[in-house]
Coordinates of C-alpha atoms in Angstrom, one line a residue:
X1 CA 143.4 118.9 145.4
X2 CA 140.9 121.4 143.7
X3 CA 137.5 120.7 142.9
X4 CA 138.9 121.2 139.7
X5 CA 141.5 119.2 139.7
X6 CA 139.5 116.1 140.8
X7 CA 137.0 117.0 137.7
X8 CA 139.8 116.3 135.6
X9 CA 141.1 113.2 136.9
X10 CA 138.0 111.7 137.2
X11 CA 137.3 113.0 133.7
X12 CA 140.7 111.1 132.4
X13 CA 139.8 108.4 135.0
X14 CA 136.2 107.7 133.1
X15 CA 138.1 107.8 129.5
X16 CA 140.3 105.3 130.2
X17 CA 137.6 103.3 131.9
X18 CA 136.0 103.6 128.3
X19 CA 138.8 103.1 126.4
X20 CA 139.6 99.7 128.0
X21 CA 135.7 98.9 128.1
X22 CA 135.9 99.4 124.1
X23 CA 138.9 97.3 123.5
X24 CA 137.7 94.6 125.8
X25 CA 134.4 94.6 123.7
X26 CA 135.7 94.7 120.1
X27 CA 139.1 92.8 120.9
X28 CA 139.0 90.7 123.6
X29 CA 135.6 89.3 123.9
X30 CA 135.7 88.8 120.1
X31 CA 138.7 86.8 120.5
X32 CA 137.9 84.8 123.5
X33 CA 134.4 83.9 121.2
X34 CA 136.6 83.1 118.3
X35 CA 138.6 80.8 121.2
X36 CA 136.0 78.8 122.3
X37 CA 134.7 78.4 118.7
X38 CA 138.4 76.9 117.6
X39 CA 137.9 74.9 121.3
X40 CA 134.5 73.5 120.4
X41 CA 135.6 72.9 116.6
X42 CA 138.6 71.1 117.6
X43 CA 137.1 68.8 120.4
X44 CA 134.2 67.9 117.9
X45 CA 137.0 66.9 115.2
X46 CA 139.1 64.7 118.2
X47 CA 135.5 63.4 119.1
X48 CA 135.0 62.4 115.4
X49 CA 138.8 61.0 114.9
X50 CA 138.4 58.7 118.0
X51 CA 134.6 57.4 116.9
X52 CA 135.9 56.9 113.8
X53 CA 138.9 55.0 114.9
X54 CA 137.2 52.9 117.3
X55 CA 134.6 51.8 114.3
X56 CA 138.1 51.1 113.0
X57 CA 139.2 49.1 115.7
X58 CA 136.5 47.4 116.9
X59 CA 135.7 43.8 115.3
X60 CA 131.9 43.6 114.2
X61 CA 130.2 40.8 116.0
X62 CA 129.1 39.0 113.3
X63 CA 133.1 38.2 112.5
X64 CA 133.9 37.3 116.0
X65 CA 134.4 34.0 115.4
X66 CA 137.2 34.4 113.0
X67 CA 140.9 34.8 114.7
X68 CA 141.8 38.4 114.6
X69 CA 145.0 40.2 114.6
X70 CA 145.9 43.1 116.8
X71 CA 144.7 46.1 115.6
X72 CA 147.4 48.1 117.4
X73 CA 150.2 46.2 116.6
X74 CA 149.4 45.6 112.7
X75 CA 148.6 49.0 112.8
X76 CA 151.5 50.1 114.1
X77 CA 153.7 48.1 111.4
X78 CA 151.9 49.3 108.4
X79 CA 151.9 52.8 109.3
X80 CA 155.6 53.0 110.4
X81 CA 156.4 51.7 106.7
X82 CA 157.6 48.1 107.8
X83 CA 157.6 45.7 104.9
X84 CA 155.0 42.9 104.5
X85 CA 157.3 39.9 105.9
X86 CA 158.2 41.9 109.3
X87 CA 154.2 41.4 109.7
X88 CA 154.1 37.3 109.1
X89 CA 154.9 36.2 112.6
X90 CA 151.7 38.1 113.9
X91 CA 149.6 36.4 111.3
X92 CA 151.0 32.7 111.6
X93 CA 150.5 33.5 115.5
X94 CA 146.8 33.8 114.9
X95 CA 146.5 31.3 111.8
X96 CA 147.7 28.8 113.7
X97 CA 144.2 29.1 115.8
X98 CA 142.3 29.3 112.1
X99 CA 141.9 25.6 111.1
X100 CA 140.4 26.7 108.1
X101 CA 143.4 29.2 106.7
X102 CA 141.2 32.1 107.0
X103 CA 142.1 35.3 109.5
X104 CA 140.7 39.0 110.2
X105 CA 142.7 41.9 109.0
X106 CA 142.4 45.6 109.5
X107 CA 141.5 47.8 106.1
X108 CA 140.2 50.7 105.1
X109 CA 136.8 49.0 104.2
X110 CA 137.5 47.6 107.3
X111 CA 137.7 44.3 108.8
X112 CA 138.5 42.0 106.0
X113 CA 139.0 38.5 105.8
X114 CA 142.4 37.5 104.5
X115 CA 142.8 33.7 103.0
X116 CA 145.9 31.4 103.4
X117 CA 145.1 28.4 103.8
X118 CA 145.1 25.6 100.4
X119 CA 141.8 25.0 100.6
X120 CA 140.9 29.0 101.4
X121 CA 142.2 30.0 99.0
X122 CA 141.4 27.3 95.8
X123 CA 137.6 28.2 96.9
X124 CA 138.3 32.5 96.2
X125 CA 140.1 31.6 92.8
X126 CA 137.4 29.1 91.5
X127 CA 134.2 30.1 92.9
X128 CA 134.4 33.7 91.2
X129 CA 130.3 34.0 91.0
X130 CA 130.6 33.7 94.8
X131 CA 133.3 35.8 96.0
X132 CA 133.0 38.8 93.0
X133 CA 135.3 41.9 92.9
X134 CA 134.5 44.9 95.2
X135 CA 134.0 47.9 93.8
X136 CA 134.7 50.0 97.2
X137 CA 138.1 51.2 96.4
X138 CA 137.2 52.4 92.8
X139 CA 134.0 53.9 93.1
X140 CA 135.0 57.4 94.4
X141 CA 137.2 59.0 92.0
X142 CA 138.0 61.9 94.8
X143 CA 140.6 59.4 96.0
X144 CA 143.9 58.5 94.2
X145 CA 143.2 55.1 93.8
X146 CA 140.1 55.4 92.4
X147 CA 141.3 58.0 90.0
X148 CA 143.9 55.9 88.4
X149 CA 142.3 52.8 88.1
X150 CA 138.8 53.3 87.5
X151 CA 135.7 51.0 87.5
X152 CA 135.2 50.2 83.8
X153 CA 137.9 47.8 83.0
X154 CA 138.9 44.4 82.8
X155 CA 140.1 44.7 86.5
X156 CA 137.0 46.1 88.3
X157 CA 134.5 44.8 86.0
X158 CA 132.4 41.3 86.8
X159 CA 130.1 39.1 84.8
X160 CA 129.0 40.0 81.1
X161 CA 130.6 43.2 80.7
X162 CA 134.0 41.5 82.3
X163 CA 133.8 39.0 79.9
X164 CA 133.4 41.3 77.3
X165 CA 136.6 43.2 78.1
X166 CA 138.7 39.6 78.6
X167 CA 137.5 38.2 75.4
X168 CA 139.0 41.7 73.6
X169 CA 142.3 41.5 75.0
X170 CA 142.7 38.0 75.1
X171 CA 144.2 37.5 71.8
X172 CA 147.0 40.3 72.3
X173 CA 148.1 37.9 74.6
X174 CA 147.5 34.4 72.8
X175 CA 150.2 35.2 70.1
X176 CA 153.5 35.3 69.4
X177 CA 155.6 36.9 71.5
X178 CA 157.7 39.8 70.8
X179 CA 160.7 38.7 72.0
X180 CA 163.1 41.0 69.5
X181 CA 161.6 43.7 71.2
X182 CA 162.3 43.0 74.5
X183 CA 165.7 41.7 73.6
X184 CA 166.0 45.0 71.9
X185 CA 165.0 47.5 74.5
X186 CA 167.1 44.9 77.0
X187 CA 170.0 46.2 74.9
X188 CA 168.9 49.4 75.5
X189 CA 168.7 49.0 78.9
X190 CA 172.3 47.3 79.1
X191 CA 173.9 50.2 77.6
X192 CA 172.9 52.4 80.3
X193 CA 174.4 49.9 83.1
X194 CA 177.9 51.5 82.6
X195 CA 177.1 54.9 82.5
X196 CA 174.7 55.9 84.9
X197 CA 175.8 56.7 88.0
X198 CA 179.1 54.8 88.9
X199 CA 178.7 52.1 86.9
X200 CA 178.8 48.4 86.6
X201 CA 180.0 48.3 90.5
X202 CA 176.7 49.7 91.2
X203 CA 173.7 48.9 89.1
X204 CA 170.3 50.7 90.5
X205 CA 168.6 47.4 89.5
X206 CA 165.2 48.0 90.6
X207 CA 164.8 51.3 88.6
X208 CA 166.1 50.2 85.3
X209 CA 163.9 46.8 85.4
X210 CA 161.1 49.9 86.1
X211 CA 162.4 51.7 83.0
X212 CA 162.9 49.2 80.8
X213 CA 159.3 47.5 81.5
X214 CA 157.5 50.7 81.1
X215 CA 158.8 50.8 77.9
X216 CA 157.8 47.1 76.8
X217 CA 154.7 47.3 78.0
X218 CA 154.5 51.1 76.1
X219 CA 156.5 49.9 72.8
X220 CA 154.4 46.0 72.8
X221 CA 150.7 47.0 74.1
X222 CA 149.9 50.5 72.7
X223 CA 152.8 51.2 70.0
X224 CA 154.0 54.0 72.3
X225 CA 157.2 55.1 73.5
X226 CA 158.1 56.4 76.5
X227 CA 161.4 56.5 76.2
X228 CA 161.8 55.6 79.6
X229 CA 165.6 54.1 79.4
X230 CA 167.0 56.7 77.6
X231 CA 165.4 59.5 79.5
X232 CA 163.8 58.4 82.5
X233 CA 163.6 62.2 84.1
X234 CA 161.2 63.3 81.1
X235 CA 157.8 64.7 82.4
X236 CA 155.2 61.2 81.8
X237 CA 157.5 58.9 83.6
X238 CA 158.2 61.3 87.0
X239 CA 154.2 61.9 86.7
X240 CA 154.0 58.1 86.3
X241 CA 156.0 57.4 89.2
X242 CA 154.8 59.7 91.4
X243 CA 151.1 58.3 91.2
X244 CA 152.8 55.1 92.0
X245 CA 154.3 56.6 94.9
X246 CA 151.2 57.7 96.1
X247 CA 149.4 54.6 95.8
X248 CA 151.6 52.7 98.4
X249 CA 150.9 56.1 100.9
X250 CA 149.8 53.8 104.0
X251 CA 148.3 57.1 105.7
X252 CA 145.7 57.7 103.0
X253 CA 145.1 54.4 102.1
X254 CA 143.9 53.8 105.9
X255 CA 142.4 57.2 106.9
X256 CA 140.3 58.4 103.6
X257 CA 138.5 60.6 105.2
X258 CA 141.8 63.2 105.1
X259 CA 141.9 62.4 101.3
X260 CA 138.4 63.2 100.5
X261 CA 138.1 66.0 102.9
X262 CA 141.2 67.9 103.5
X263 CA 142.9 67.5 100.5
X264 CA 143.6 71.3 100.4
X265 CA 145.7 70.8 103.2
X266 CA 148.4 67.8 101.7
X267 CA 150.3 69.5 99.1
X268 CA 152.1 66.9 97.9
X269 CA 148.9 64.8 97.9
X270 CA 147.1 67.0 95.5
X271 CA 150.2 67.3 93.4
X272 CA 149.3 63.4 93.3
X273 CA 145.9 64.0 91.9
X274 CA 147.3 66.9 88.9
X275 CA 149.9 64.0 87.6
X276 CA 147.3 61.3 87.8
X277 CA 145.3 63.9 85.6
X278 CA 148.4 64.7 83.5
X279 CA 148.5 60.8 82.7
X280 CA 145.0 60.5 81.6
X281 CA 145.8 63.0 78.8
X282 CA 148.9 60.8 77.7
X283 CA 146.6 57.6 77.9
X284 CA 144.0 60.0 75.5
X285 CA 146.7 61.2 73.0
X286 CA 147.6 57.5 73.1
X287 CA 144.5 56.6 72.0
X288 CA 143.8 59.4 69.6
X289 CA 147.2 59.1 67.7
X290 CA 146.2 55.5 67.4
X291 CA 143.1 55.9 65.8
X292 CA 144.5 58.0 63.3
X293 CA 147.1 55.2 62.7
X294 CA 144.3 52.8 61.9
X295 CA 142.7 55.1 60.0
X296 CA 145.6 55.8 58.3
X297 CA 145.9 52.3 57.4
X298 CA 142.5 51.2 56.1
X299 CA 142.6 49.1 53.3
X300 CA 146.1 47.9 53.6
X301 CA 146.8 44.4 54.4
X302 CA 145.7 43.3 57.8
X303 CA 148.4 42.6 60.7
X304 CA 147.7 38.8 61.6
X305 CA 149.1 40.4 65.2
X306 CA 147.8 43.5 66.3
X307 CA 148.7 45.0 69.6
X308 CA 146.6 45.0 72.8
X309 CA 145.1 49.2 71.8
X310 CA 144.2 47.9 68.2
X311 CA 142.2 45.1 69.4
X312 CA 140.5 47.5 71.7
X313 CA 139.7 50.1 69.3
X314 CA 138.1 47.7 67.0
X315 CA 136.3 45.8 69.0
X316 CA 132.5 46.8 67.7
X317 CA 133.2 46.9 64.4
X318 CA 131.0 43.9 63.8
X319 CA 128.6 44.7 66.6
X320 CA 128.4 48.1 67.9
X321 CA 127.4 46.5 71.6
X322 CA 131.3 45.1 72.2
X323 CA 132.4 48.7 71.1
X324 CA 134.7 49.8 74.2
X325 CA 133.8 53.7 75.1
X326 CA 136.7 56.4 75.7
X327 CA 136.9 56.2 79.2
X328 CA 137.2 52.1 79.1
X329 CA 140.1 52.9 76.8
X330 CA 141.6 55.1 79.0
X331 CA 141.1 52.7 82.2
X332 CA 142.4 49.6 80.2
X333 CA 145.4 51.4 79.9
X334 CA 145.9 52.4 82.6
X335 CA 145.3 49.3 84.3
X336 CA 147.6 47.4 81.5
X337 CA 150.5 49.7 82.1
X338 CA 150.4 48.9 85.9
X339 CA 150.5 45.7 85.6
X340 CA 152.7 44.8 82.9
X341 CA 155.1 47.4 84.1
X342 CA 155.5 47.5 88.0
X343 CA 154.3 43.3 88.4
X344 CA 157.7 42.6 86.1
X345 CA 159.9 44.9 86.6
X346 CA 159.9 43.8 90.6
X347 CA 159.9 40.1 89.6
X348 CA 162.7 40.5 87.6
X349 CA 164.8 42.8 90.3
X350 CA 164.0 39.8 92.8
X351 CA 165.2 37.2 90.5
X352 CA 168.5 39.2 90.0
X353 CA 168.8 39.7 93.5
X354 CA 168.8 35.7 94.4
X355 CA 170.8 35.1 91.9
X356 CA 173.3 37.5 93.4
X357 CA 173.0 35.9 96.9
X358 CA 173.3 32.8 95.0
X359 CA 176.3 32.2 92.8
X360 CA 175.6 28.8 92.2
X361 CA 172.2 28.6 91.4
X362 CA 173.3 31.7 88.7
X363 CA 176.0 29.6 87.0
X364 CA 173.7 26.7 86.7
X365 CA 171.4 29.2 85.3
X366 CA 174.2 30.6 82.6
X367 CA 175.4 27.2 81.8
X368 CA 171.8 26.2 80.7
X369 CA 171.8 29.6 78.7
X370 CA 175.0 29.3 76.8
X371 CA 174.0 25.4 76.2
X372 CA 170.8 27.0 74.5
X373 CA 171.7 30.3 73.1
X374 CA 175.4 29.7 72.8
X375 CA 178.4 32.1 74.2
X376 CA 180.4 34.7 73.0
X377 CA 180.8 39.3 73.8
X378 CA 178.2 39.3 71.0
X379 CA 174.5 41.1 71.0
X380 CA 172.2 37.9 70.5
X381 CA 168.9 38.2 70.9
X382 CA 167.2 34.8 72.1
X383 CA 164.3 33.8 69.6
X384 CA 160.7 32.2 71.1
X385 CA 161.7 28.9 70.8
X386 CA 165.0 29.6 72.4
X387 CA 163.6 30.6 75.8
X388 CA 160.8 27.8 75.9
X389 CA 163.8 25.3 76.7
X390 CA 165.0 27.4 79.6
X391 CA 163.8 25.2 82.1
X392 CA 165.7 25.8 85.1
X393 CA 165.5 30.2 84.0
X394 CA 161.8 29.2 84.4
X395 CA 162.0 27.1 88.1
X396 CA 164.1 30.4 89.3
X397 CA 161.0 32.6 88.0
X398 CA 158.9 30.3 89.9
X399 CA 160.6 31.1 92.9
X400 CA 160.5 34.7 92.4
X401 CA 158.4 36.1 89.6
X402 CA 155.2 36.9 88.9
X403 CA 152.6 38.8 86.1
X404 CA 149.7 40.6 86.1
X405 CA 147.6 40.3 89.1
X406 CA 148.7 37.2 90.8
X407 CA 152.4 36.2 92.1
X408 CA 154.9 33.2 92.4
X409 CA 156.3 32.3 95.5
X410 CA 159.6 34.2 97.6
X411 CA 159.7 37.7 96.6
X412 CA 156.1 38.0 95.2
X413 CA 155.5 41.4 93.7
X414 CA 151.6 41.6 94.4
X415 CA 150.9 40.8 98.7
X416 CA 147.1 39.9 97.8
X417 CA 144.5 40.0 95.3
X418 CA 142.1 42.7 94.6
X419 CA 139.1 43.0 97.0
X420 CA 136.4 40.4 97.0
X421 CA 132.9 40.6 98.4
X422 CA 130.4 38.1 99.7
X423 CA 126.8 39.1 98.5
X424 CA 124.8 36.1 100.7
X425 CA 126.0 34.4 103.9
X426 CA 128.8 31.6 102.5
X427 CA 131.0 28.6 104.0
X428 CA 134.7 28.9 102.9
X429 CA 136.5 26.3 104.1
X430 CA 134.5 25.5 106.6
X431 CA 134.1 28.8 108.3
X432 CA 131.0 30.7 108.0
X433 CA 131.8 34.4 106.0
X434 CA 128.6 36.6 106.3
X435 CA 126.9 38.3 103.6
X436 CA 128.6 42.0 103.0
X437 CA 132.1 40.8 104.0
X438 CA 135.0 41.5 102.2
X439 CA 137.7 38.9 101.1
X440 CA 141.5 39.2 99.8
X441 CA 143.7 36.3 98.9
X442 CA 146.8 37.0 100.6
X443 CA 149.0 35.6 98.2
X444 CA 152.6 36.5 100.0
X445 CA 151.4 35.2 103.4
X446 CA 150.4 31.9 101.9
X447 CA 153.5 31.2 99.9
X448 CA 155.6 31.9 102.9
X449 CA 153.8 29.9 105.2
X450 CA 155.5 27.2 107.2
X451 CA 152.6 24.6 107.7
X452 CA 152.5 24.7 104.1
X453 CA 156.4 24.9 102.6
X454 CA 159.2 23.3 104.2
X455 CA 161.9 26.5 105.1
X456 CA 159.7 28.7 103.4
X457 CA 162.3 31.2 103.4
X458 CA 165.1 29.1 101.5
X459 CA 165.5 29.7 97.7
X460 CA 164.7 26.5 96.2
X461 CA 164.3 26.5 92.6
X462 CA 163.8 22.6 92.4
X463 CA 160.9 22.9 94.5
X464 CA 158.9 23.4 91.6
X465 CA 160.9 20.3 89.6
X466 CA 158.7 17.1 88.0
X467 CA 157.4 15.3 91.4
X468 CA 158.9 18.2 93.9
X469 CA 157.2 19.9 97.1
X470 CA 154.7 22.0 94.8
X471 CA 152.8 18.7 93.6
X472 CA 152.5 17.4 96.7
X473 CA 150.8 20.5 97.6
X474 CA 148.8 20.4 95.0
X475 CA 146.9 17.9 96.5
X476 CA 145.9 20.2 99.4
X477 CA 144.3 22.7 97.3
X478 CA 146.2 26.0 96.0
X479 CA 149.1 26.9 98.1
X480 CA 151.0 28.2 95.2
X481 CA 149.0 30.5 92.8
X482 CA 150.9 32.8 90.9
X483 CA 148.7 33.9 88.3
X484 CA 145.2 33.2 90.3
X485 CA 143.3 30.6 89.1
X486 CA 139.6 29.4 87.6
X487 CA 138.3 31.9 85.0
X488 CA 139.8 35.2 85.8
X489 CA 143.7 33.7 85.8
X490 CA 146.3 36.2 84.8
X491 CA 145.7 37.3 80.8
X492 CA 149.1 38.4 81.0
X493 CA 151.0 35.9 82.2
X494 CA 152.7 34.0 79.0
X495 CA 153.7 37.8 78.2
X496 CA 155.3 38.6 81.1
X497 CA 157.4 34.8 81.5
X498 CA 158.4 35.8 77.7
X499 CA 159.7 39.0 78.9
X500 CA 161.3 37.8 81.7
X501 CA 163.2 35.1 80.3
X502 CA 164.7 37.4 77.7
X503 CA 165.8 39.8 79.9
X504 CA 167.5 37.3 82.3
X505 CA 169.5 35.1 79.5
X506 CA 170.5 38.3 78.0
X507 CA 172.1 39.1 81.6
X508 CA 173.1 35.8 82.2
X509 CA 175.3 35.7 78.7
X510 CA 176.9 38.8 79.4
X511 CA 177.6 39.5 82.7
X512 CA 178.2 38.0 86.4
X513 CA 176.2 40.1 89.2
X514 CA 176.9 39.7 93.1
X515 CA 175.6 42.0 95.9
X516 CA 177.9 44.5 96.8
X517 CA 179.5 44.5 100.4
X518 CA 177.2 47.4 101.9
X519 CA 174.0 46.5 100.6
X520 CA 171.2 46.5 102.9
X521 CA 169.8 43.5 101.7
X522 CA 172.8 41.4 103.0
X523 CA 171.1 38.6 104.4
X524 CA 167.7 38.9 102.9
X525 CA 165.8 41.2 101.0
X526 CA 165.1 44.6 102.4
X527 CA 161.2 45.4 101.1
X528 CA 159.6 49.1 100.5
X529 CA 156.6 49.8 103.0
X530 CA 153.3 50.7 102.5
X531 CA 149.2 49.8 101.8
X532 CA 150.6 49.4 98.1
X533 CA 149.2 45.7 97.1
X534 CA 152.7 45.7 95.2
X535 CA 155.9 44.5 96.4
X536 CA 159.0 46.0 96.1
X537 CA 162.7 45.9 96.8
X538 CA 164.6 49.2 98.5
X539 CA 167.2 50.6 97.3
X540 CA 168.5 47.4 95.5
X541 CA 172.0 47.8 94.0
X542 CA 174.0 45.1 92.4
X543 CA 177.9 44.2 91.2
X544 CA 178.2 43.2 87.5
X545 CA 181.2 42.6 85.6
X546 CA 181.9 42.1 81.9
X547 CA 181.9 37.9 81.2
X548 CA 184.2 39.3 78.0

């Protein structure tokens, strides 16, 4: 090889030398930096997961000496979307070491201390100065929950300014009913039984109670329509239901560090958020469209029974210090429409449903409603005095109804009450609950539990019969507490029984119902999962047919 030759190859030898040196540098190490940054970033973030999941996990000492259940295994069952009763054996196994009714449950505030037991329980209810609502779930409005609910309202609120927002609404609640209404939109909702989907053979039971309800509570509390019966695909109600939806979302209810964080990366999550938004501006026009109503109206003669909104908006007219703002409006409303629409339409879809599985508790039920309303293929709508002698209507709804906040007994749509806070160390029944604790009354786990009901599981109506089981548990304190009890009882619990008992001796007159062969609830009711503190049924179809 020439001298010249080698000059060359070493030449091209050198240049590719440099070329590779240059890629190396502005590629490769750049990349292998960029590596190790994503390595470092992504250990600290498992690092941060796991500490945050053991602070989770792991029981504070000063609530040792309260029975436990696993975290793993509760866990495990909530996350995976199990209902609440595939839970109650794991409770009743560590209840039964709790001789006070009291146990330790996971939540996101974390551990909390669930009540059971009669005596548990009666203390929460009455002693409200004690045990005050928590604030913790509704203070952050960069979480769903928060959002829609709020803190200003009769539902958050405690002391004087709660008092101040019960003694407003109570009225709206203390007068007649409007039973024509509800027999009207009942109608309403009757007519669509045959023509949605394949008929009377196949009733979607659960979202036409949703339907119809939303509209009560719309049409009754706020003069406003929804027109949810008719036209339950129009833009409110899906933006409605799907805040609902994400309110029983187990993941964010238990992790919200993902919600408050990372919400750019859940899609669907932040689609949440814009509906719950999209709501707030139906809940304004609500409110403006009212006031120019009223305003409208001045002078005229005065409605001896003005609807929940009215009473609301003219609340300071005397004194300017009971005047509600804008945004209490707005959270009152929103509160309101949850619970007299989701709280009822489940009771009522569980009371169809036993009826179903019971054909001769439901003829009992119809004979008492044809003795009182009479029989015949006519529309009738039952008057208020009419459904105050449907006794054995209002035993069934013991069994499976409830209103508001609180529940009644098998099926109850609300698991627990809202969060409860001790503020000073405190004995409840006869376990120490230190100061900073959080409390629920777990209202499901209590009225299926089998040191306290003989075969809890069994639909009895006559349970709640003149001398039956539920005096003699009276005497042990509250182990049946549908609407809560003491001062801060359900406000809307006459309205909801009113509603209820229309809608089921308008069914009762005019149709037979059974569950149909395939159902998934053959054998007992099949319930939706979730953290949602509501209860509902899956998927629950039902048979009618025509009485005429």
């Amino acid at each position: 090889m020439t001298s010249l030759s080698l000059q060359r190859l070493t030449a091209e030898v050198l240049k590719n030398v440099n070329n590779i040196s240059g890629f190396y540098a502005q590629h490769v190490l750049p990349y292998l930096a960029k590596q190790r940054k994503a390595s470092y970033i992504a250990s600290a973030a498992v690092l941060f997961i796991c500490y945050q999941v053991y602070q989770f996990a792991h029981i504070p000492k000063k609530l040792k000496h309260i029975p436990a259940v696993p975290f793993w295994a509760y866990m495990r069952s909530v996350l995976s979307g199990e209902g609440p009763d595939k839970r109650l054996n794991l409770i009743y196994s560590v209840l039964s070491d709790s001789p006070s009714g009291v146990f330790l449950k996971p939540h996101r505030v974390g551990w909390t201390v669930g009540a059971v037991g009669p005596q548990a329980l009666k203390t929460v209810w009455i002693r409200k100065d004690d045990y005050p609502k928590s604030q913790s779930l509704i203070e952050d409005k960069r979480f769903l929950f928060a959002k829609m609910l709020g803190v200003h309202n009769i539902l958050g609120l405690n002391g004087a300014e709660w008092k101040k927002h019960r003694m407003i609404a109570n009225p709206a609640f203390h007068r007649h009913m409007p039973v024509k209404l509800f027999g009207k939109l009942c109608e309403r909702m009757m007519s669509r039984f045959e023509i949605e989907e394949i008929g009377l053979s196949s009733v979607d039971i659960s979202a036409l109670m949703q339907r119809f309800t939303l509209d009560v509570i719309g049409l009754a509390g706020f003069g406003y329509d929804f027109q949810s019966i008719e036209n339950p695909d129009n833009q409110k109600v899906m933006a409605y239901n799907s805040v609902m939806d994400g309110l029983k979302d187990p993941f964010f209810f238990f992790f919200p560090f993902f919600e408050k964080h990372m919400l750019w990366a859940f899609s669907s999550r932040r689609e949440q958020h814009l509906n719950c938004e999209s709501l707030h501006t139906t809940y304004q026009n609500i409110i403006e469209n009212k006031k120019r109503v009223l305003l409208e109206q001045k002078g005229r003669q005065e409605d001896p029974e003005k609807d929940l909104l009215t009473l609301m908006l003219e609340a300071g007219e005397d004194d300017p210090s009971q005047a509600l703002t804008d945004e209490e409006l707005r959270e009152n409303l929103s509160v309101f429409f949850i619970a007299g629409h989701d709280t009822t339409s489940n009771a009522l879809s569980f009371a169809l449903y036993w009826l179903a599985v019971n054909p001769d508790i439901q003829e009992k039920a119809r004979s008492e409603v044809i003795k009182v309303i009479g029989d015949g293929a006519d529309v009738f709508y039952p008057t208020e005095n009419q459904i105050s002698q449907l006794k054995y209507i209002y035993m069934i709804m013991k069994e499976t109804d409830t209103s508001f906040l609180q529940t009644l007994r098998l099926c109850p749509p609300v698991l627990s009450s809202q969060l409860r806070h001790t503020e000073e160390d405190i004995e409840l029944a006869g376990t120490v609950i230190p100061k900073g604790v959080h409390i629920q009354a777990e209202i499901f786990v209590a009225h299926h539990d089998p040191s306290v009901w003989k075969d809890p599981e069994q639909f009895r109506p006559e349970r709640f019969a003149a001398g039956g089981e539920n005096e003699e548990n009276a005497r042990k304190g509250l182990a049946w507490s549908p609407f809560g009890n003491g001062a801060r009882q359900c406000i809307g619990m006459n309205f909801s029984l009113a509603e209820q008992r229309v809608v089921l001796s308008m069914l009762l007159r005019k149709y037979t119902w059974t569950l149909p062969k395939d159902s998934i609830h053959k054998g007992h009711p099949v319930f939706v999962g979730g953290s949602s503190l509501l209860l509902s049924a899956q998927d629950l179809h039902l048979s009618f047919k025509n009485r005429f």
